[in-house]
PDB file of C-alpha atoms in Angstrom:
ATOM      1  CA  MET X   8      94.248  69.502 136.868  1.00 86.00           C
ATOM      2  CA  ILE X   9      90.587  68.703 137.430  1.00 85.00           C
ATOM      3  CA  LYS X  10      89.251  65.253 138.253  1.00 86.00           C
ATOM      4  CA  ILE X  11      85.970  64.465 136.475  1.00 84.00           C
ATOM      5  CA  ASN X  12      84.367  61.008 136.496  1.00 82.00           C
ATOM      6  CA  GLY X  13      87.524  59.471 137.925  1.00 82.00           C
ATOM      7  CA  HIS X  14      89.826  60.882 135.222  1.00 86.00           C
ATOM      8  CA  TRP X  15      92.242  63.804 135.416  1.00 90.00           C
ATOM      9  CA  TYR X  16      92.013  66.576 132.819  1.00 90.00           C
ATOM     10  CA  SER X  17      94.307  69.550 132.299  1.00 90.00           C
ATOM     11  CA  SER X  18      92.950  73.074 132.592  1.00 88.00           C
ATOM     12  CA  ASN X  19      93.433  73.555 128.849  1.00 90.00           C
ATOM     13  CA  GLU X  20      91.338  70.483 128.025  1.00 89.00           C
ATOM     14  CA  VAL X  21      88.541  71.670 130.304  1.00 88.00           C
ATOM     15  CA  LYS X  22      88.767  75.207 128.915  1.00 90.00           C
ATOM     16  CA  GLU X  23      88.441  73.982 125.314  1.00 90.00           C
ATOM     17  CA  ALA X  24      85.491  71.722 126.169  1.00 90.00           C
ATOM     18  CA  LEU X  25      83.630  74.539 127.950  1.00 89.00           C
ATOM     19  CA  GLU X  26      84.302  76.951 125.079  1.00 89.00           C
ATOM     20  CA  LYS X  27      82.740  74.404 122.687  1.00 90.00           C
ATOM     21  CA  LYS X  28      79.615  74.470 124.892  1.00 88.00           C
ATOM     22  CA  GLY X  29      79.395  78.260 124.529  1.00 90.00           C
ATOM     23  CA  TYR X  30      81.127  79.474 127.701  1.00 91.00           C
ATOM     24  CA  THR X  31      83.505  82.426 127.783  1.00 90.00           C
ATOM     25  CA  ILE X  32      86.585  81.694 129.895  1.00 92.00           C
ATOM     26  CA  ILE X  33      88.252  84.602 131.715  1.00 90.00           C
ATOM     27  CA  THR X  34      91.003  84.757 134.338  1.00 89.00           C
ATOM     28  CA  LEU X  35      90.968  87.541 136.929  1.00 87.00           C
ATOM     29  CA  GLU X  36      93.354  88.520 139.698  1.00 82.00           C
ATOM     30  CA  ILE X  37      91.519  88.236 143.019  1.00 81.00           C
ATOM     31  CA  SER X  38      94.259  89.264 145.468  1.00 76.00           C
ATOM     32  CA  THR X  39      92.946  91.338 148.354  1.00 75.00           C
ATOM     33  CA  GLU X  40      96.180  92.754 149.784  1.00 76.00           C
ATOM     34  CA  LEU X  41      98.777  94.717 147.839  1.00 74.00           C
ATOM     35  CA  ARG X  42     101.594  92.783 149.539  1.00 78.00           C
ATOM     36  CA  ASP X  43     100.127  89.371 148.641  1.00 74.00           C
ATOM     37  CA  TYR X  44     101.376  87.292 145.780  1.00 80.00           C
ATOM     38  CA  PRO X  45      98.936  87.590 142.881  1.00 80.00           C
ATOM     39  CA  HIS X  46      96.134  85.062 143.164  1.00 83.00           C
ATOM     40  CA  TYR X  47      94.168  84.278 140.014  1.00 85.00           C
ATOM     41  CA  GLU X  48      90.810  82.567 139.500  1.00 88.00           C
ATOM     42  CA  THR X  49      89.393  81.338 136.199  1.00 91.00           C
ATOM     43  CA  TYR X  50      85.684  81.723 135.513  1.00 92.00           C
ATOM     44  CA  ALA X  51      83.370  80.170 132.914  1.00 92.00           C
ATOM     45  CA  LEU X  52      80.703  82.712 131.979  1.00 91.00           C
ATOM     46  CA  ILE X  53      77.652  82.404 129.753  1.00 88.00           C
ATOM     47  CA  ASN X  54      74.989  84.969 128.825  1.00 86.00           C
ATOM     48  CA  GLN X  55      76.810  88.045 130.187  1.00 84.00           C
ATOM     49  CA  GLU X  56      77.096  86.655 133.753  1.00 86.00           C
ATOM     50  CA  GLU X  57      79.257  88.352 136.360  1.00 87.00           C
ATOM     51  CA  PRO X  58      82.143  86.327 137.874  1.00 88.00           C
ATOM     52  CA  ASN X  59      81.325  84.840 141.290  1.00 86.00           C
ATOM     53  CA  VAL X  60      82.128  81.748 143.343  1.00 86.00           C
ATOM     54  CA  LEU X  61      79.374  79.734 141.660  1.00 88.00           C
ATOM     55  CA  ASN X  62      80.778  80.035 138.158  1.00 89.00           C
ATOM     56  CA  THR X  63      84.449  79.190 138.563  1.00 90.00           C
ATOM     57  CA  MET X  64      85.773  77.022 135.748  1.00 89.00           C
ATOM     58  CA  LYS X  65      86.105  73.996 138.026  1.00 89.00           C
ATOM     59  CA  SER X  66      82.559  74.198 139.402  1.00 89.00           C
ATOM     60  CA  ILE X  67      81.022  74.702 135.951  1.00 89.00           C
ATOM     61  CA  ALA X  68      83.069  71.819 134.505  1.00 89.00           C
ATOM     62  CA  LEU X  69      81.881  69.499 137.260  1.00 88.00           C
ATOM     63  CA  LYS X  70      78.280  70.591 136.698  1.00 87.00           C
ATOM     64  CA  GLU X  71      78.494  70.162 132.909  1.00 85.00           C
ATOM     65  CA  PHE X  72      80.505  66.944 132.644  1.00 85.00           C
ATOM     66  CA  GLN X  73      80.088  64.985 135.913  1.00 81.00           C
ATOM     67  CA  LYS X  74      77.748  62.063 135.277  1.00 77.00           C
ATOM     68  CA  LYS X  75      76.082  60.576 138.331  1.00 73.00           C
ATOM     69  CA  PRO X  76      75.169  56.892 138.315  1.00 71.00           C
ATOM     70  CA  PRO X  77      71.428  56.149 138.245  1.00 72.00           C
ATOM     71  CA  LEU X  78      69.760  55.400 141.571  1.00 72.00           C
ATOM     72  CA  LEU X  79      68.544  51.850 141.993  1.00 71.00           C
TER      73      LEU X  79
END
């Protein structure tokens, strides 16, 4: 679940919205130790980008859909 503009959205809703904007959504295992439980991260990539901490699905969704109120 991701909270955007005060509303909660499921990962599937966010994934579909980002895909409509042209992003490719991929999920990779990022575990560092063999004995760890698998840890997965989902990335939203555009224009052949490489996955990194700046293009996780949550951060891209906040950047694309978060509307800030105008400054007075």
